[in-house]
Short mmCIF file of C-alpha atoms in Angstrom, two decimals:
data_model
loop_
_atom_site.label_atom_id
_atom_site.label_comp_id
_atom_site.label_asym_id
_atom_site.label_seq_id
_atom_site.Cartn_x
_atom_site.Cartn_y
_atom_site.Cartn_z
CA UNK A 1 114.02 -30.40 -45.54
CA UNK A 2 114.65 -32.47 -42.40
CA UNK A 3 113.69 -29.46 -40.27
CA UNK A 4 110.37 -29.18 -42.11
CA UNK A 5 109.75 -32.89 -41.64
CA UNK A 6 110.30 -32.52 -37.87
CA UNK A 7 107.78 -29.68 -37.80
CA UNK A 8 105.08 -32.12 -38.96
CA UNK A 9 106.16 -35.12 -36.86
CA UNK A 10 103.07 -34.79 -34.61
CA UNK A 11 100.64 -34.46 -37.53
CA UNK A 12 98.35 -37.40 -38.26
CA UNK A 13 99.64 -39.32 -41.27
CA UNK A 14 97.37 -39.69 -44.27
CA UNK A 15 97.51 -43.21 -45.80
CA UNK A 16 97.90 -41.86 -49.34
CA UNK A 17 99.63 -38.49 -48.93
CA UNK A 18 101.81 -38.96 -45.85
CA UNK A 19 102.39 -36.67 -42.90
CA UNK A 20 104.34 -33.64 -44.18
CA UNK A 21 103.65 -31.13 -46.93
CA UNK A 22 104.12 -32.04 -50.58
CA UNK A 23 106.32 -29.31 -52.01
CA UNK A 24 105.41 -28.41 -55.60
CA UNK A 25 107.35 -25.15 -55.85
CA UNK A 26 104.16 -23.35 -56.89
CA UNK A 27 103.11 -20.46 -54.69
CA UNK A 28 100.31 -18.15 -55.85
CA UNK A 29 98.74 -15.14 -54.21
CA UNK A 30 95.05 -14.38 -54.41
CA UNK A 31 94.06 -11.66 -56.84
CA UNK A 32 93.82 -11.16 -60.56
CA UNK A 33 92.96 -14.54 -62.02
CA UNK A 34 93.89 -16.52 -58.90
CA UNK A 35 91.11 -17.54 -56.52
CA UNK A 36 92.00 -19.56 -53.44
CA UNK A 37 89.69 -21.62 -51.31
CA UNK A 38 87.74 -19.86 -48.54
CA UNK A 39 88.91 -22.47 -46.02
CA UNK A 40 92.58 -21.79 -46.80
CA UNK A 41 93.53 -18.47 -45.22
CA UNK A 42 97.17 -17.46 -45.49
CA UNK A 43 97.79 -18.52 -41.86
CA UNK A 44 96.87 -22.15 -42.61
CA UNK A 45 98.38 -22.44 -46.12
CA UNK A 46 101.78 -24.04 -46.51
CA UNK A 47 103.86 -22.09 -49.04
CA UNK A 48 105.12 -23.77 -52.20
CA UNK A 49 102.51 -26.57 -52.09
CA UNK A 50 100.00 -25.17 -54.58
CA UNK A 51 98.39 -27.39 -57.19
CA UNK A 52 96.52 -25.94 -60.17
CA UNK A 53 92.80 -26.70 -60.23
CA UNK A 54 90.83 -27.84 -63.28
CA UNK A 55 87.84 -25.49 -63.22
CA UNK A 56 85.92 -27.65 -65.70
CA UNK A 57 85.86 -30.52 -63.20
CA UNK A 58 84.61 -28.57 -60.16
CA UNK A 59 80.93 -28.33 -59.31
CA UNK A 60 79.42 -24.96 -60.17
CA UNK A 61 80.39 -22.27 -57.71
CA UNK A 62 79.96 -18.51 -57.50
CA UNK A 63 83.73 -18.20 -57.28
CA UNK A 64 85.71 -21.18 -58.59
CA UNK A 65 89.00 -22.14 -56.97
CA UNK A 66 92.03 -21.90 -59.25
CA UNK A 67 94.62 -23.42 -56.89
CA UNK A 68 94.68 -25.70 -53.89
CA UNK A 69 97.31 -25.55 -51.13
CA UNK A 70 98.28 -28.03 -48.44
CA UNK A 71 96.59 -26.52 -45.37
CA UNK A 72 97.00 -27.13 -41.65
CA UNK A 73 93.95 -28.38 -39.78
CA UNK A 74 93.05 -29.63 -36.28
CA UNK A 75 90.76 -32.67 -36.10
CA UNK A 76 87.30 -32.01 -34.71
CA UNK A 77 87.21 -35.46 -33.06
CA UNK A 78 90.71 -36.20 -31.71
CA UNK A 79 92.09 -32.63 -31.64
CA UNK A 80 95.34 -33.69 -33.36
CA UNK A 81 96.89 -31.64 -36.18
CA UNK A 82 96.74 -32.93 -39.75
CA UNK A 83 97.16 -31.65 -43.29
CA UNK A 84 94.38 -31.32 -45.83
CA UNK A 85 96.59 -31.89 -48.84
CA UNK A 86 96.26 -29.94 -52.09
CA UNK A 87 96.12 -33.21 -54.05
CA UNK A 88 93.45 -34.50 -51.66
CA UNK A 89 91.39 -31.34 -52.25
CA UNK A 90 91.79 -31.79 -56.01
CA UNK A 91 90.50 -35.36 -55.60
CA UNK A 92 87.54 -34.25 -53.44
CA UNK A 93 86.43 -31.34 -55.60
CA UNK A 94 87.29 -32.62 -59.08
CA UNK A 95 87.10 -36.43 -58.96
CA UNK A 96 84.49 -37.08 -56.26
CA UNK A 97 82.43 -34.01 -57.14
CA UNK A 98 82.23 -32.55 -53.62
CA UNK A 99 80.98 -28.98 -53.58
CA UNK A 100 83.56 -26.28 -52.94
CA UNK A 101 81.68 -25.44 -49.74
CA UNK A 102 82.84 -28.80 -48.31
CA UNK A 103 85.73 -28.71 -45.88
CA UNK A 104 87.84 -31.38 -44.21
CA UNK A 105 87.37 -31.16 -40.44
CA UNK A 106 88.60 -34.63 -39.39
CA UNK A 107 91.93 -36.39 -39.81
CA UNK A 108 92.12 -39.48 -42.02
CA UNK A 109 92.09 -41.83 -38.99
CA UNK A 110 88.92 -40.31 -37.52
CA UNK A 111 87.21 -40.21 -40.94
CA UNK A 112 87.98 -43.90 -41.41
CA UNK A 113 86.69 -44.70 -37.90
CA UNK A 114 83.46 -42.78 -38.55
CA UNK A 115 82.97 -44.54 -41.88
CA UNK A 116 83.41 -47.90 -40.13
CA UNK A 117 80.82 -46.92 -37.51
CA UNK A 118 78.41 -45.85 -40.26
CA UNK A 119 78.85 -49.24 -41.99
CA UNK A 120 78.25 -51.03 -38.67
CA UNK A 121 75.09 -49.07 -38.04
CA UNK A 122 73.87 -49.81 -41.56
CA UNK A 123 74.56 -53.52 -41.08
CA UNK A 124 72.77 -53.45 -37.71
CA UNK A 125 69.71 -51.89 -39.38
CA UNK A 126 69.78 -54.55 -42.12
CA UNK A 127 69.90 -57.33 -39.54
CA UNK A 128 67.17 -55.69 -37.47
CA UNK A 129 64.77 -56.04 -40.42
CA UNK A 130 65.53 -59.73 -41.08
CA UNK A 131 62.42 -61.63 -39.97
CA UNK A 132 63.96 -65.01 -39.18
CA UNK A 133 67.59 -64.35 -38.26
CA UNK A 134 69.96 -67.28 -37.96
CA UNK A 135 72.02 -67.69 -34.77
CA UNK A 136 75.03 -66.37 -36.72
CA UNK A 137 73.05 -63.26 -37.69
CA UNK A 138 71.93 -62.80 -34.07
CA UNK A 139 75.55 -63.00 -32.99
CA UNK A 140 76.60 -60.49 -35.67
CA UNK A 141 73.75 -58.16 -34.70
CA UNK A 142 74.75 -58.39 -31.02
CA UNK A 143 78.35 -57.58 -31.93
CA UNK A 144 77.27 -54.59 -34.07
CA UNK A 145 75.01 -53.30 -31.30
CA UNK A 146 77.68 -53.74 -28.65
CA UNK A 147 80.29 -51.90 -30.73
CA UNK A 148 77.81 -49.06 -31.33
CA UNK A 149 77.28 -48.82 -27.56
CA UNK A 150 81.06 -48.78 -27.03
CA UNK A 151 81.34 -45.96 -29.59
CA UNK A 152 78.53 -44.01 -27.84
CA UNK A 153 76.28 -44.19 -30.90
CA UNK A 154 73.74 -46.23 -28.91
CA UNK A 155 73.00 -45.72 -25.23
CA UNK A 156 73.84 -48.34 -22.63
CA UNK A 157 70.12 -49.22 -22.56
CA UNK A 158 70.84 -51.24 -25.71
CA UNK A 159 72.88 -53.70 -23.64
CA UNK A 160 69.55 -55.37 -22.77
CA UNK A 161 69.01 -55.97 -26.48
CA UNK A 162 72.50 -57.46 -26.76
CA UNK A 163 71.78 -59.85 -23.88
CA UNK A 164 68.45 -60.86 -25.49
CA UNK A 165 70.20 -61.56 -28.80
CA UNK A 166 72.91 -63.58 -27.09
CA UNK A 167 70.29 -65.78 -25.40
CA UNK A 168 69.32 -66.96 -28.90
CA UNK A 169 72.89 -68.00 -29.72
CA UNK A 170 74.25 -71.50 -28.93
CA UNK A 171 76.04 -71.65 -25.56
CA UNK A 172 79.76 -71.01 -25.88
CA UNK A 173 79.48 -68.75 -28.95
CA UNK A 174 78.81 -65.58 -26.97
CA UNK A 175 81.57 -65.67 -24.35
CA UNK A 176 83.63 -62.74 -25.64
CA UNK A 177 80.57 -60.58 -26.20
CA UNK A 178 79.20 -61.33 -22.74
CA UNK A 179 82.52 -60.23 -21.22
CA UNK A 180 82.32 -56.93 -23.14
CA UNK A 181 78.72 -56.42 -21.96
CA UNK A 182 79.76 -57.08 -18.35
CA UNK A 183 82.65 -54.62 -18.69
CA UNK A 184 80.30 -51.91 -19.99
CA UNK A 185 77.75 -52.59 -17.27
CA UNK A 186 80.48 -52.34 -14.65
CA UNK A 187 81.79 -49.04 -16.01
#
């Protein structure tokens, strides 16, 4: 077991499921009444990690999936290896109602980062539509905008907007943000 654990030492850890495979002792082969997921070819499946699916909880599909396996993946964003766990798939397809055509292409860390960026962008849009923003809201909007520039969601042209927002904030409140703007402008 220690040898198997070493094999997955470089894999990105999942906050709920860990880093290495979750051995169930169940290993099924496709055929007969067993239908495995299209995104889980034999080369990516980890033996003895199968979990039985509840077909009544999956969204309608031409071919339902009867079992999920822990499968090896490489993150689209950071290029690090990670596992898409059988229990995680069961959660996605049976609890959250994701369609069976959905696949996990990012590690848990990159998914969390992207979700945080999406929340920031949503908050930025909310603040953008506030007619009479308070200085605190201007500061928050500037911080959101600056972070979105740092994450390459917004172009560096938005730094002008950040500077304009910071001019509306009491002196002394914008020091850290101004330093970040200067660093980006110098890059």
